[in-house]
Tab-separated table of C-alpha atoms and ligand atoms in Angstrom:
chain	number	residue	atom	x	y	z
A	1472	UNK	CA	0.000	0.000	0.000
A	1473	UNK	CA	1.251	3.433	-0.910
A	1474	UNK	CA	0.530	6.076	1.679
A	1475	UNK	CA	1.090	9.674	0.744
A	1476	UNK	CA	0.592	12.122	3.529
A	1477	UNK	CA	-0.406	15.610	2.509
A	1478	UNK	CA	0.258	18.960	4.080
A	1479	UNK	CA	-2.572	21.443	3.510
A	1480	UNK	CA	-1.848	25.144	3.551
A	1481	UNK	CA	-4.267	28.027	3.100
A	1482	UNK	CA	-2.921	31.558	2.766
A	1483	UNK	CA	-4.650	34.809	3.689
A	1484	UNK	CA	-3.318	38.314	3.958
A	1485	UNK	CA	-3.760	41.098	6.445
A	1486	UNK	CA	-3.035	44.775	6.023
A	1487	UNK	CA	-3.237	47.423	8.729
A	1488	UNK	CA	-3.842	50.626	6.745
A	1489	UNK	CA	-5.436	52.088	3.624
A	1490	UNK	CA	-3.293	52.469	0.543
A	1491	UNK	CA	-1.235	49.390	1.373
A	1492	UNK	CA	-2.116	46.071	-0.192
A	1493	UNK	CA	-0.673	42.623	0.367
A	1494	UNK	CA	-2.022	39.496	-1.286
A	1495	UNK	CA	-1.032	35.836	-1.507
A	1496	UNK	CA	0.321	34.632	-4.860
A	1497	UNK	CA	-1.715	31.442	-4.410
A	1498	UNK	CA	-4.663	30.953	-2.019
A	1499	UNK	CA	-3.842	27.388	-1.030
A	1500	UNK	CA	-1.265	24.668	-1.583
A	1501	UNK	CA	-1.168	20.953	-0.997
A	1502	UNK	CA	2.229	19.321	-0.724
A	1503	UNK	CA	3.509	15.929	0.260
A	1504	UNK	CA	5.099	15.504	3.654
A	1505	UNK	CA	8.828	16.126	3.542
A	1506	UNK	CA	8.754	18.451	0.547
A	1507	UNK	CA	9.661	22.127	0.629
A	1508	UNK	CA	7.800	25.193	-0.543
A	1509	UNK	CA	7.885	28.964	-0.705
A	1510	UNK	CA	4.647	30.678	0.287
A	1511	UNK	CA	4.659	34.082	-1.416
A	1512	UNK	CA	2.769	37.323	-0.947
A	1513	UNK	CA	3.113	40.420	-3.102
A	1514	UNK	CA	2.616	43.890	-1.630
A	1515	UNK	CA	2.158	47.499	-2.788
A	1516	UNK	CA	2.541	50.686	-0.833
A	1517	UNK	CA	5.065	51.641	1.786
A	1518	UNK	CA	5.857	48.745	4.070
A	1519	UNK	CA	7.924	49.039	7.224
A	1520	UNK	CA	7.974	45.295	7.830
A	1521	UNK	CA	6.434	42.082	6.506
A	1522	UNK	CA	5.194	39.361	8.826
A	1523	UNK	CA	4.154	35.710	8.630
A	1524	UNK	CA	1.720	34.145	11.084
A	1525	UNK	CA	-0.100	30.861	11.136
A	1526	UNK	CA	-3.242	29.632	12.801
A	1527	UNK	CA	-3.954	26.040	13.747
A	1528	UNK	CA	-7.590	24.966	14.050
A	1529	UNK	CA	-8.963	26.078	17.421
A	1530	UNK	CA	-5.893	28.163	18.271
A	1531	UNK	CA	-4.913	31.811	18.173
A	1532	UNK	CA	-2.733	33.076	15.313
A	1533	UNK	CA	0.910	32.400	16.087
A	1534	UNK	CA	3.760	34.705	15.018
A	1535	UNK	CA	6.384	32.980	12.856
A	1536	UNK	CA	8.826	35.496	11.382
A	1537	UNK	CA	9.148	39.108	10.274
A	1538	UNK	CA	11.563	41.056	8.096
A	1539	UNK	CA	12.138	44.823	8.208
A	1540	UNK	CA	12.107	46.120	4.637
A	1541	UNK	CA	14.743	48.866	4.922
A	1542	UNK	CA	17.369	46.953	6.912
A	1543	UNK	CA	16.435	43.342	6.015
A	1544	UNK	CA	16.563	42.603	9.753
A	1545	UNK	CA	14.792	39.328	10.550
A	1546	UNK	CA	12.979	38.570	13.783
A	1547	UNK	CA	12.140	34.989	14.740
A	1548	UNK	CA	9.445	33.655	17.001
A	1549	UNK	CA	10.540	32.371	20.347
A	1550	UNK	CA	10.993	29.471	20.332
A	1551	UNK	CA	11.986	29.695	16.632
A	1552	UNK	CA	10.788	27.367	13.899
A	1553	UNK	CA	14.068	26.021	12.488
A	1554	UNK	CA	12.516	24.701	9.271
A	1555	UNK	CA	11.087	28.107	8.292
A	1556	UNK	CA	12.788	31.163	6.846
A	1557	UNK	CA	11.645	34.532	5.509
A	1558	UNK	CA	13.050	36.436	2.551
A	1559	UNK	CA	12.254	39.583	0.621
A	1560	UNK	CA	12.471	39.949	-3.175
A	1561	UNK	CA	11.471	43.456	-4.332
A	1562	UNK	CA	7.724	43.581	-3.583
A	1563	UNK	CA	7.357	39.923	-2.632
A	1564	UNK	CA	7.832	38.290	0.742
A	1565	UNK	CA	8.448	34.546	0.899
A	1566	UNK	CA	8.081	32.094	3.727
A	1567	UNK	CA	10.119	28.997	2.935
A	1568	UNK	CA	9.032	25.824	4.704
A	1569	UNK	CA	11.586	23.067	4.330
A	1570	UNK	CA	10.615	19.415	4.764
A	1571	UNK	CA	7.030	20.201	5.686
A	1572	UNK	CA	5.336	18.021	8.289
A	1573	UNK	CA	1.649	17.175	8.517
A	1574	UNK	CA	1.656	19.369	11.626
A	1575	UNK	CA	2.490	22.362	9.398
A	1576	UNK	CA	-1.034	22.132	7.938
A	1577	UNK	CA	-2.620	25.439	8.904
A	1578	UNK	CA	-3.965	28.773	7.797
A	1579	UNK	CA	-0.982	31.053	7.074
A	1580	UNK	CA	-1.206	34.852	7.054
A	1581	UNK	CA	1.138	37.329	5.472
A	1582	UNK	CA	0.833	40.792	6.972
A	1583	UNK	CA	2.164	44.222	6.148
A	1584	UNK	CA	3.086	46.799	8.777
A	1585	UNK	CA	2.937	50.219	7.065
A	1586	UNK	CA	5.507	52.956	7.537
A	1587	UNK	CA	4.392	55.654	9.944
A	1588	UNK	CA	4.182	58.985	8.152
A	1589	UNK	CA	4.375	61.529	10.953
A	1590	UNK	CA	1.911	62.351	13.684
A	1591	UNK	CA	-1.763	62.354	12.954
A	1592	UNK	CA	-3.412	65.615	13.981
A	1593	UNK	CA	-7.098	66.314	14.271
A	1594	UNK	CA	-8.049	69.594	12.599
B	1890	NAG	C1	12.494	29.424	-2.226
B	1890	NAG	O1	13.071	30.625	-2.714
B	1890	NAG	C2	14.472	30.726	-2.487
B	1890	NAG	C3	14.921	32.103	-2.925
B	1890	NAG	O2	14.304	32.530	-4.089
B	1890	NAG	C4	15.183	29.610	-3.233
B	1890	NAG	O3	16.571	29.679	-2.992
B	1890	NAG	C5	14.638	28.270	-2.749
B	1890	NAG	O4	15.232	27.223	-3.484
B	1890	NAG	C6	13.130	28.217	-2.892
B	1890	NAG	N1	12.653	26.985	-2.278
B	1890	NAG	C7	11.749	26.180	-2.853
B	1890	NAG	C8	11.331	25.022	-2.061
B	1890	NAG	O5	11.280	26.399	-3.962
């Protein structure tokens, strides 16, 4: 008997302000256990940093990784996820999952933190 175990990934995006857009390049992926993948989101507008989260069924969203656009500084979750890495390519942010496990099946979110453009004043 041949048993192929699948890893199911759904991708959503989250953006905190008007004028900034971030969207997944593909809404969902199915991969076989042990394979690797890049989840990609493309963004427009002025981003300060790009984030990846994931949510397991019945749990709160969990922070995975972020990258600051200007400095390329990366921040990991604690404890970190050693089989995940984040990278930035122009207006695309990738989350690479290497040798995916069935337990990586989840809803993944890419998020954009906009740049702050001065103080907001009420007229
Ligand atoms: C993900 O993207 C990086 C950088 O573009 C590349 O080096 C890597 O091979 C890609 N991984 C997969 C699984 O496609």
